[in-house]
mmCIF file of C-alpha atoms in Angstrom:
data_model
loop_
_atom_site.group_PDB
_atom_site.id
_atom_site.type_symbol
_atom_site.label_atom_id
_atom_site.label_comp_id
_atom_site.label_asym_id
_atom_site.label_seq_id
_atom_site.Cartn_x
_atom_site.Cartn_y
_atom_site.Cartn_z
ATOM 1 C CA MET A 190 -11.732 -35.011 61.276
ATOM 2 C CA ASN A 191 -15.488 -34.815 61.813
ATOM 3 C CA PRO A 192 -17.804 -36.854 59.511
ATOM 4 C CA LEU A 193 -19.001 -33.794 57.596
ATOM 5 C CA SER A 194 -15.475 -32.608 56.791
ATOM 6 C CA LYS A 195 -14.431 -36.136 55.812
ATOM 7 C CA ALA A 196 -17.423 -36.467 53.478
ATOM 8 C CA LEU A 197 -16.716 -33.084 51.879
ATOM 9 C CA LEU A 198 -13.048 -33.960 51.312
ATOM 10 C CA THR A 199 -14.041 -37.300 49.765
ATOM 11 C CA THR A 200 -16.463 -35.526 47.402
ATOM 12 C CA LEU A 201 -13.826 -32.996 46.326
ATOM 13 C CA LEU A 202 -11.237 -35.692 45.689
ATOM 14 C CA LEU A 203 -13.706 -37.768 43.637
ATOM 15 C CA GLY A 204 -14.588 -34.650 41.609
ATOM 16 C CA LEU A 205 -10.916 -33.924 40.986
ATOM 17 C CA VAL A 206 -10.323 -37.505 39.806
ATOM 18 C CA ALA A 207 -13.315 -37.277 37.456
ATOM 19 C CA LEU A 208 -12.113 -33.920 36.100
ATOM 20 C CA THR A 209 -8.545 -35.024 35.456
ATOM 21 C CA SER A 210 -9.574 -38.326 33.917
ATOM 22 C CA SER A 211 -11.686 -36.577 31.280
ATOM 23 C CA ALA A 212 -9.245 -33.725 30.584
ATOM 24 C CA PRO A 213 -6.913 -33.903 27.574
ATOM 25 C CA ALA A 214 -3.317 -34.854 28.089
ATOM 26 C CA ALA A 215 -0.971 -32.021 28.949
ATOM 27 C CA PRO A 216 0.978 -30.639 25.967
ATOM 28 C CA THR A 217 4.501 -31.917 25.558
ATOM 29 C CA THR A 218 5.885 -28.394 25.095
ATOM 30 C CA THR A 219 5.746 -25.720 27.731
ATOM 31 C CA THR A 220 4.741 -22.109 27.302
ATOM 32 C CA ALA A 221 7.256 -19.433 28.236
ATOM 33 C CA PRO A 222 6.532 -17.661 31.517
ATOM 34 C CA PHE A 223 3.868 -14.957 31.303
ATOM 35 C CA THR A 224 3.002 -16.025 27.724
ATOM 36 C CA PRO A 225 -0.500 -17.246 26.883
ATOM 37 C CA PRO A 226 -0.806 -20.292 24.607
ATOM 38 C CA GLY A 227 -1.169 -19.759 20.866
ATOM 39 C CA GLY A 228 0.571 -17.578 18.340
ATOM 40 C CA LEU A 229 2.866 -18.486 15.448
ATOM 41 C CA GLY A 230 6.626 -18.677 15.472
ATOM 42 C CA THR A 231 7.006 -18.042 19.191
ATOM 43 C CA ASN A 232 9.006 -21.178 20.013
ATOM 44 C CA SER A 233 12.764 -21.618 20.004
ATOM 45 C CA THR A 234 13.054 -22.530 16.312
ATOM 46 C CA PRO A 235 15.588 -20.169 14.676
ATOM 47 C CA PRO A 236 13.905 -17.747 12.235
ATOM 48 C CA VAL A 237 14.511 -18.133 8.502
ATOM 49 C CA TYR A 238 14.567 -14.836 6.620
ATOM 50 C CA ALA A 239 13.953 -16.202 3.140
ATOM 51 C CA PRO A 240 11.024 -16.799 0.774
ATOM 52 C CA MET A 241 9.127 -19.989 1.597
ATOM 53 C CA SER A 242 7.141 -20.054 -1.659
ATOM 54 C CA GLU A 243 7.056 -18.559 -5.143
ATOM 55 C CA PHE A 244 4.268 -16.292 -3.852
ATOM 56 C CA ASP A 245 6.717 -14.996 -1.258
ATOM 57 C CA PHE A 246 9.492 -14.432 -3.782
ATOM 58 C CA GLN A 247 7.326 -12.616 -6.305
ATOM 59 C CA SER A 248 5.630 -10.466 -3.667
ATOM 60 C CA MET A 249 8.942 -9.366 -2.181
ATOM 61 C CA ASN A 250 10.467 -9.012 -5.655
ATOM 62 C CA LEU A 251 7.739 -6.476 -6.411
ATOM 63 C CA ALA A 252 8.393 -4.738 -3.089
ATOM 64 C CA LEU A 253 12.111 -4.522 -3.890
ATOM 65 C CA ASN A 254 11.371 -2.907 -7.254
ATOM 66 C CA GLN A 255 9.257 -0.382 -5.347
ATOM 67 C CA GLU A 256 12.115 0.346 -2.943
ATOM 68 C CA TRP A 257 14.542 0.882 -5.831
ATOM 69 C CA ILE A 258 12.325 3.465 -7.540
ATOM 70 C CA GLU A 259 11.784 5.325 -4.259
ATOM 71 C CA LEU A 260 15.531 5.520 -3.716
ATOM 72 C CA ASP A 261 16.073 6.825 -7.253
ATOM 73 C CA LEU A 262 13.104 9.203 -7.088
ATOM 74 C CA PHE A 263 14.231 10.997 -3.928
ATOM 75 C CA HIS A 264 17.768 11.455 -5.283
ATOM 76 C CA HIS A 265 16.445 12.483 -8.698
ATOM 77 C CA GLY A 266 14.237 15.248 -7.333
ATOM 78 C CA LEU A 267 17.025 16.675 -5.183
ATOM 79 C CA ALA A 268 19.346 16.711 -8.201
ATOM 80 C CA GLN A 269 16.843 17.998 -10.765
ATOM 81 C CA PHE A 270 15.732 21.156 -8.968
ATOM 82 C CA SER A 271 17.839 24.008 -7.666
ATOM 83 C CA VAL A 272 17.958 25.356 -4.120
ATOM 84 C CA GLU A 273 16.040 28.398 -5.358
ATOM 85 C CA GLU A 274 13.276 26.222 -6.837
ATOM 86 C CA PHE A 275 12.903 24.255 -3.597
ATOM 87 C CA GLU A 276 12.796 27.426 -1.509
ATOM 88 C CA ALA A 277 10.230 29.004 -3.834
ATOM 89 C CA ALA A 278 8.076 25.957 -3.071
ATOM 90 C CA GLY A 279 8.580 26.556 0.669
ATOM 91 C CA LEU A 280 11.104 23.763 1.296
ATOM 92 C CA ASP A 281 14.318 24.850 3.027
ATOM 93 C CA ALA A 282 17.651 23.124 3.670
ATOM 94 C CA GLU A 283 16.285 21.087 6.581
ATOM 95 C CA ASP A 284 13.407 19.851 4.418
ATOM 96 C CA ARG A 285 15.797 18.887 1.630
ATOM 97 C CA TYR A 286 17.955 16.984 4.095
ATOM 98 C CA LEU A 287 14.888 15.080 5.265
ATOM 99 C CA ILE A 288 14.280 13.953 1.661
ATOM 100 C CA GLN A 289 17.941 12.941 1.453
ATOM 101 C CA PHE A 290 17.590 10.953 4.663
ATOM 102 C CA MET A 291 14.492 9.240 3.288
ATOM 103 C CA ALA A 292 16.632 8.131 0.332
ATOM 104 C CA GLU A 293 19.114 6.670 2.822
ATOM 105 C CA GLN A 294 16.237 4.801 4.474
ATOM 106 C CA GLU A 295 15.471 3.274 1.081
ATOM 107 C CA VAL A 296 19.057 2.047 0.846
ATOM 108 C CA GLY A 297 18.453 0.083 4.030
ATOM 109 C CA HIS A 298 15.119 -1.275 2.828
ATOM 110 C CA ALA A 299 16.622 -2.398 -0.491
ATOM 111 C CA ILE A 300 19.547 -4.115 1.264
ATOM 112 C CA ALA A 301 17.190 -5.945 3.637
ATOM 113 C CA LEU A 302 15.009 -7.273 0.800
ATOM 114 C CA THR A 303 18.049 -8.139 -1.324
ATOM 115 C CA ASN A 304 19.438 -10.181 1.558
ATOM 116 C CA ILE A 305 16.105 -11.996 1.943
ATOM 117 C CA LEU A 306 15.723 -12.730 -1.786
ATOM 118 C CA GLY A 307 19.331 -13.790 -2.303
ATOM 119 C CA PRO A 308 21.413 -13.836 -5.509
ATOM 120 C CA ASN A 309 18.371 -13.494 -7.808
ATOM 121 C CA ALA A 310 17.219 -10.244 -6.209
ATOM 122 C CA ALA A 311 16.352 -7.419 -8.622
ATOM 123 C CA LYS A 312 18.859 -4.640 -9.216
ATOM 124 C CA PRO A 313 18.052 -0.930 -9.759
ATOM 125 C CA CYS A 314 16.475 0.091 -13.069
ATOM 126 C CA ASN A 315 16.163 3.288 -15.116
ATOM 127 C CA TYR A 316 13.042 5.363 -14.554
ATOM 128 C CA SER A 317 10.947 8.119 -16.087
ATOM 129 C CA TYR A 318 8.984 10.608 -13.980
ATOM 130 C CA PRO A 319 5.897 12.728 -14.770
ATOM 131 C CA PHE A 320 6.780 16.000 -12.977
ATOM 132 C CA THR A 321 8.434 19.238 -14.105
ATOM 133 C CA ASP A 322 8.594 21.274 -10.896
ATOM 134 C CA VAL A 323 9.145 20.859 -7.164
ATOM 135 C CA ARG A 324 5.461 20.688 -6.269
ATOM 136 C CA GLY A 325 4.921 18.016 -8.904
ATOM 137 C CA PHE A 326 7.895 16.091 -7.500
ATOM 138 C CA VAL A 327 6.490 16.207 -3.959
ATOM 139 C CA ASP A 328 3.019 15.220 -5.135
ATOM 140 C CA PHE A 329 4.365 12.229 -7.074
ATOM 141 C CA CYS A 330 6.426 11.161 -4.038
ATOM 142 C CA GLN A 331 3.325 11.285 -1.834
ATOM 143 C CA LYS A 332 1.324 9.178 -4.284
ATOM 144 C CA LEU A 333 4.089 6.667 -5.003
ATOM 145 C CA THR A 334 4.830 6.069 -1.312
ATOM 146 C CA ARG A 335 1.104 5.525 -0.729
ATOM 147 C CA TRP A 336 0.769 2.770 -3.335
ATOM 148 C CA GLY A 337 4.072 1.311 -2.128
ATOM 149 C CA GLU A 338 2.710 1.245 1.415
ATOM 150 C CA SER A 339 -0.732 -0.069 0.445
ATOM 151 C CA GLY A 340 0.777 -2.601 -1.937
ATOM 152 C CA VAL A 341 2.628 -4.290 0.921
ATOM 153 C CA TYR A 342 -0.344 -4.164 3.302
ATOM 154 C CA GLY A 343 -2.325 -6.095 0.710
ATOM 155 C CA PHE A 344 -0.051 -9.167 0.723
ATOM 156 C CA LEU A 345 1.903 -9.027 3.996
ATOM 157 C CA GLU A 346 -0.418 -11.284 5.992
ATOM 158 C CA HIS A 347 -0.523 -13.845 3.178
ATOM 159 C CA LEU A 348 3.225 -14.531 3.034
ATOM 160 C CA ASN A 349 4.285 -18.062 3.923
ATOM 161 C CA SER A 350 7.455 -16.712 5.512
ATOM 162 C CA ARG A 351 6.335 -15.006 8.700
ATOM 163 C CA ASP A 352 9.954 -14.179 9.517
ATOM 164 C CA ALA A 353 10.486 -12.294 6.247
ATOM 165 C CA ALA A 354 7.107 -10.596 6.720
ATOM 166 C CA ASN A 355 8.385 -9.218 10.030
ATOM 167 C CA ILE A 356 11.328 -7.491 8.324
ATOM 168 C CA LEU A 357 9.102 -6.143 5.562
ATOM 169 C CA LEU A 358 6.655 -4.796 8.133
ATOM 170 C CA GLN A 359 9.451 -2.892 9.856
ATOM 171 C CA SER A 360 10.407 -1.232 6.570
ATOM 172 C CA ILE A 361 6.866 -0.387 5.474
ATOM 173 C CA THR A 362 6.072 1.403 8.724
ATOM 174 C CA THR A 363 8.899 3.778 7.821
ATOM 175 C CA GLU A 364 7.417 4.274 4.375
ATOM 176 C CA ALA A 365 4.109 5.207 6.004
ATOM 177 C CA ARG A 366 5.913 8.019 7.802
ATOM 178 C CA GLN A 367 7.470 9.133 4.516
ATOM 179 C CA GLN A 368 4.058 9.348 2.884
ATOM 180 C CA MET A 369 2.741 11.524 5.697
ATOM 181 C CA ILE A 370 5.762 13.848 5.469
ATOM 182 C CA PHE A 371 5.202 14.378 1.747
ATOM 183 C CA ARG A 372 1.582 15.249 2.538
ATOM 184 C CA GLN A 373 2.887 17.871 4.966
ATOM 185 C CA PHE A 374 5.276 19.180 2.308
ATOM 186 C CA GLU A 375 2.201 19.680 0.090
ATOM 187 C CA GLY A 376 0.303 21.503 2.823
ATOM 188 C CA LEU A 377 -2.293 18.752 3.095
ATOM 189 C CA PHE A 378 -3.790 17.501 6.351
ATOM 190 C CA PRO A 379 -1.205 14.839 7.265
ATOM 191 C CA MET A 380 -3.446 11.865 8.121
ATOM 192 C CA PRO A 381 -7.145 12.336 7.351
ATOM 193 C CA GLU A 382 -7.952 8.611 7.447
ATOM 194 C CA TRP A 383 -8.494 6.118 10.264
ATOM 195 C CA PHE A 384 -7.202 3.109 8.298
ATOM 196 C CA ILE A 385 -4.799 2.724 5.372
ATOM 197 C CA PRO A 386 -6.183 0.538 2.552
ATOM 198 C CA GLY A 387 -4.367 -2.462 1.166
ATOM 199 C CA ILE A 388 -4.217 -3.228 -2.558
ATOM 200 C CA THR A 389 -3.166 -6.340 -4.449
ATOM 201 C CA GLN A 390 0.223 -7.010 -6.025
ATOM 202 C CA SER A 391 -1.333 -6.671 -9.487
ATOM 203 C CA MET A 392 -2.750 -3.257 -8.589
ATOM 204 C CA ALA A 393 0.614 -2.075 -7.246
ATOM 205 C CA TRP A 394 2.433 -3.399 -10.331
ATOM 206 C CA THR A 395 -0.087 -1.682 -12.626
ATOM 207 C CA LEU A 396 0.642 1.640 -10.903
ATOM 208 C CA LEU A 397 4.423 1.155 -10.805
ATOM 209 C CA SER A 398 5.256 -0.363 -14.189
ATOM 210 C CA PRO A 399 4.723 2.702 -16.447
ATOM 211 C CA TYR A 400 7.604 4.521 -14.733
ATOM 212 C CA ILE A 401 10.230 1.788 -15.250
ATOM 213 C CA VAL A 402 12.017 2.204 -18.587
ATOM 214 C CA THR A 403 14.813 -0.386 -18.649
ATOM 215 C CA CYS A 404 16.192 -2.937 -16.186
ATOM 216 C CA PRO A 405 19.223 -5.245 -16.020
ATOM 217 C CA ALA A 406 18.573 -8.335 -18.111
ATOM 218 C CA GLU A 407 19.148 -10.607 -15.113
ATOM 219 C CA ASN A 408 16.327 -9.059 -13.088
ATOM 220 C CA PRO A 409 13.619 -11.662 -12.393
ATOM 221 C CA LYS A 410 10.475 -11.134 -14.431
ATOM 222 C CA ILE A 411 7.542 -9.823 -12.435
ATOM 223 C CA VAL A 412 4.635 -12.239 -12.809
ATOM 224 C CA TRP A 413 1.764 -10.117 -11.513
ATOM 225 C CA GLN A 414 -1.015 -9.029 -13.870
ATOM 226 C CA ASN A 415 -0.848 -5.587 -15.493
ATOM 227 C CA PHE A 416 -4.338 -4.115 -15.790
ATOM 228 C CA PRO A 417 -5.240 -1.554 -18.471
ATOM 229 C CA ALA A 418 -4.521 1.974 -17.299
ATOM 230 C CA LEU A 419 -7.267 4.134 -15.801
ATOM 231 C CA ASN A 420 -7.138 7.925 -15.963
ATOM 232 C CA ILE A 421 -9.121 10.352 -13.798
ATOM 233 C CA THR A 422 -9.466 13.391 -16.017
ATOM 234 C CA ASN A 423 -10.660 15.689 -13.213
ATOM 235 C CA ASN A 424 -8.599 14.347 -10.314
ATOM 236 C CA PRO A 425 -8.576 16.798 -7.370
ATOM 237 C CA ALA A 426 -5.196 18.528 -7.058
ATOM 238 C CA PRO A 427 -3.494 20.162 -4.062
ATOM 239 C CA ASP A 428 -2.208 22.913 -6.364
ATOM 240 C CA GLU A 429 -5.757 24.170 -6.810
ATOM 241 C CA GLU A 430 -5.898 25.014 -3.085
ATOM 242 C CA ASN A 431 -2.747 27.229 -3.160
ATOM 243 C CA LEU A 432 -1.301 25.352 -0.179
ATOM 244 C CA SER A 433 2.092 25.806 1.481
ATOM 245 C CA PRO A 434 4.186 23.251 3.410
ATOM 246 C CA ASN A 435 2.899 22.893 6.959
ATOM 247 C CA ILE A 436 2.883 20.465 9.870
ATOM 248 C CA SER A 437 -0.901 20.419 9.606
ATOM 249 C CA SER A 438 -3.716 22.355 7.991
ATOM 250 C CA ASN A 439 -7.483 22.654 8.075
ATOM 251 C CA VAL A 440 -7.739 21.357 4.489
ATOM 252 C CA THR A 441 -9.070 17.918 5.397
ATOM 253 C CA ALA A 442 -10.554 17.113 1.978
ATOM 254 C CA LEU A 443 -10.081 18.078 -1.669
ATOM 255 C CA SER A 444 -13.310 16.484 -2.881
ATOM 256 C CA PHE A 445 -16.811 15.774 -1.610
ATOM 257 C CA PRO A 446 -19.590 13.161 -1.768
ATOM 258 C CA GLY A 447 -21.711 13.650 -4.871
ATOM 259 C CA ARG A 448 -18.809 14.964 -6.957
ATOM 260 C CA GLU A 449 -18.902 13.723 -10.557
ATOM 261 C CA VAL A 450 -15.685 11.948 -11.493
ATOM 262 C CA SER A 451 -14.719 11.654 -15.165
ATOM 263 C CA LEU A 452 -12.806 8.575 -16.297
ATOM 264 C CA THR A 453 -11.051 7.260 -19.383
ATOM 265 C CA TRP A 454 -9.287 3.931 -19.698
ATOM 266 C CA ASP A 455 -7.138 1.887 -22.054
ATOM 267 C CA SER A 456 -8.125 -1.279 -23.842
ATOM 268 C CA PRO A 457 -6.072 -4.373 -22.924
ATOM 269 C CA GLY A 458 -3.070 -5.454 -24.978
ATOM 270 C CA LYS A 459 -0.914 -2.342 -24.553
ATOM 271 C CA ILE A 460 2.816 -2.791 -23.928
ATOM 272 C CA THR A 461 3.771 -1.381 -20.542
ATOM 273 C CA GLY A 462 6.655 -1.575 -18.126
ATOM 274 C CA TYR A 463 10.290 -1.982 -19.019
ATOM 275 C CA ASP A 464 12.030 -3.379 -22.080
ATOM 276 C CA GLY A 465 8.759 -4.282 -23.825
ATOM 277 C CA LEU A 466 8.347 -7.327 -21.580
ATOM 278 C CA TYR A 467 4.851 -6.682 -20.267
ATOM 279 C CA THR A 468 1.391 -6.334 -21.794
ATOM 280 C CA THR A 469 -1.784 -5.163 -20.094
ATOM 281 C CA ASN A 470 -4.470 -7.751 -19.540
ATOM 282 C CA THR A 471 -7.958 -8.138 -18.126
ATOM 283 C CA THR A 472 -10.188 -11.152 -17.577
ATOM 284 C CA ALA A 473 -13.234 -9.027 -16.693
ATOM 285 C CA GLY A 474 -16.415 -8.514 -18.663
ATOM 286 C CA ASP A 475 -18.071 -5.237 -19.588
ATOM 287 C CA PRO A 476 -17.431 -2.157 -17.419
ATOM 288 C CA LYS A 477 -20.305 -1.518 -14.995
ATOM 289 C CA PHE A 478 -19.000 -0.280 -11.651
ATOM 290 C CA VAL A 479 -16.293 1.819 -10.034
ATOM 291 C CA ALA A 480 -14.642 0.272 -6.976
ATOM 292 C CA TRP A 481 -13.477 2.743 -4.307
ATOM 293 C CA ILE A 482 -10.721 1.031 -2.309
ATOM 294 C CA THR A 483 -10.366 3.103 0.825
ATOM 295 C CA GLN A 484 -9.745 2.537 4.525
ATOM 296 C CA LEU A 485 -11.458 -0.759 5.515
ATOM 297 C CA ASN A 486 -13.941 -0.758 2.641
ATOM 298 C CA THR A 487 -14.316 -1.460 -1.037
ATOM 299 C CA THR A 488 -17.409 0.503 -2.043
ATOM 300 C CA TYR A 489 -19.002 0.456 -5.497
ATOM 301 C CA THR A 490 -20.721 3.153 -7.516
ATOM 302 C CA SER A 491 -22.347 2.783 -10.916
ATOM 303 C CA LEU A 492 -20.332 3.638 -14.008
ATOM 304 C CA THR A 493 -22.552 5.874 -16.125
ATOM 305 C CA ASN A 494 -22.428 7.859 -19.384
ATOM 306 C CA ILE A 495 -20.318 5.092 -20.917
ATOM 307 C CA SER A 496 -19.053 5.953 -24.377
ATOM 308 C CA GLY A 497 -16.291 3.753 -25.708
ATOM 309 C CA ASN A 498 -13.527 3.853 -23.112
ATOM 310 C CA SER A 499 -14.885 6.745 -21.089
ATOM 311 C CA GLY A 500 -17.541 7.253 -18.457
ATOM 312 C CA THR A 501 -18.447 8.998 -15.229
ATOM 313 C CA THR A 502 -19.351 8.078 -11.678
ATOM 314 C CA ILE A 503 -20.320 9.849 -8.461
ATOM 315 C CA GLN A 504 -18.075 9.969 -5.408
ATOM 316 C CA PRO A 505 -19.835 8.060 -2.614
ATOM 317 C CA GLY A 506 -20.529 9.355 0.874
ATOM 318 C CA GLY A 507 -20.568 7.506 4.153
ATOM 319 C CA ASN A 508 -18.315 7.351 7.192
ATOM 320 C CA ILE A 509 -16.202 4.772 8.963
ATOM 321 C CA PHE A 510 -18.279 3.232 11.770
ATOM 322 C CA GLY A 511 -20.788 6.055 11.272
ATOM 323 C CA ASN A 512 -18.401 8.679 12.668
ATOM 324 C CA ASN A 513 -18.562 12.044 10.906
ATOM 325 C CA THR A 514 -14.840 12.731 11.526
ATOM 326 C CA ALA A 515 -13.922 9.753 9.338
ATOM 327 C CA PRO A 516 -15.344 10.097 5.819
ATOM 328 C CA LEU A 517 -15.187 6.851 3.885
ATOM 329 C CA VAL A 518 -13.494 8.569 0.918
ATOM 330 C CA ASN A 519 -10.567 10.704 2.034
ATOM 331 C CA SER A 520 -6.791 10.966 1.677
ATOM 332 C CA THR A 521 -4.895 9.276 -1.191
ATOM 333 C CA ILE A 522 -7.011 6.283 -2.250
ATOM 334 C CA PHE A 523 -7.591 3.978 -5.210
ATOM 335 C CA ILE A 524 -10.389 3.473 -7.719
ATOM 336 C CA ALA A 525 -10.827 0.832 -10.415
ATOM 337 C CA ILE A 526 -13.444 -0.046 -13.023
ATOM 338 C CA THR A 527 -15.022 -3.473 -12.550
ATOM 339 C CA ASP A 528 -17.599 -5.706 -14.204
ATOM 340 C CA ALA A 529 -19.297 -6.605 -10.890
ATOM 341 C CA ASP A 530 -19.715 -5.258 -7.388
ATOM 342 C CA VAL A 531 -18.110 -8.298 -5.771
ATOM 343 C CA PHE A 532 -17.922 -8.180 -1.974
ATOM 344 C CA VAL A 533 -14.376 -8.169 -0.612
ATOM 345 C CA THR A 534 -12.704 -7.283 2.670
ATOM 346 C CA PRO A 535 -9.084 -6.296 3.433
ATOM 347 C CA ALA A 536 -8.201 -9.963 3.955
ATOM 348 C CA ASN A 537 -9.404 -11.165 0.531
ATOM 349 C CA ILE A 538 -8.993 -8.047 -1.632
ATOM 350 C CA SER A 539 -7.300 -10.170 -4.331
ATOM 351 C CA MET A 540 -10.710 -11.676 -5.180
ATOM 352 C CA ILE A 541 -11.456 -8.457 -7.056
ATOM 353 C CA ASN A 542 -8.574 -8.944 -9.528
ATOM 354 C CA SER A 543 -10.534 -11.069 -11.989
ATOM 355 C CA HIS A 544 -13.261 -8.396 -12.140
ATOM 356 C CA ILE A 545 -11.027 -5.386 -12.900
ATOM 357 C CA VAL A 546 -11.584 -3.859 -16.338
ATOM 358 C CA ALA A 547 -9.056 -1.070 -15.804
ATOM 359 C CA GLY A 548 -7.123 0.523 -12.990
ATOM 360 C CA PRO A 549 -6.478 1.233 -10.321
ATOM 361 C CA ALA A 550 -5.868 4.946 -10.452
ATOM 362 C CA VAL A 551 -4.858 7.090 -7.489
ATOM 363 C CA TYR A 552 -7.706 9.400 -6.465
ATOM 364 C CA GLN A 553 -6.514 12.443 -4.494
ATOM 365 C CA SER A 554 -9.627 12.949 -2.404
ATOM 366 C CA GLY A 555 -8.013 14.658 0.565
#
């Protein structure tokens, strides 16, 4: 070996010794082939499909109550209306079977959550529905599956049990498809948004509880807050567009930026939910803003013309990432009255709970 090569090799070896001496010790566990380091729950520990906290139990208990009403709702609509009424609304035998199959999907979702929650899992309840015809049934299904979907998105990433969250995620992706199908049954554009908003457990419970009449006495009490009800007195309605069931349509919106929205709301302290067990509550101050919970954003507009428990606001404009094909307010979204325009993101949406005066309500913007 010539002197230059020997000197170069010596330098490289000294550098390698210096590098390895200052490097941290190698981890005691090895990464699976072709798997980068990091991630949660990727080792060989057997998964545990059970609540790991009271937060887990109560979140999934709420989700199970949502699954039970969806199962009952789909069966109820098929039984309440005749073949002739469905066909007059443009829904044929194949469409009715799809609704029946969606009910069967809910059986699976309810079984999965019951197995996770164990012997204290909630059982089906008795329900009351606000529709009198097929189109009203379809519209209520499309709204209820949206708040069921968004209600899970709001808490899924906060569950202590990542294993149970995985099962719940696999069920809620099916519910997202159900919601889109009901939009198609209404003749609405099937997916006018880029992102689906998440809402808190208290928001989902506020929307769900008025439709539950009685439950088995052994059902675990739902602990989430019930906010005073919010009513949109001029909510856009698909019926006003004279739409027919369709795979898609060019009706991408039912409302527009600058539209005046009229609101009324309840005072706290009203009995709601089943068996007289629940009372509405708020910890917020005076009503000042309207929160628009949509896509990735919570946007605020001023609440104006306040008179007692009524007021108005203006639908905001804006687009997602500045793209004019993605209006900020579109699809089936949520609004609530707040005492402050507190900044929240999808990951900490629950920080808005203490500021809610009333709501949410479902706003049918597109």
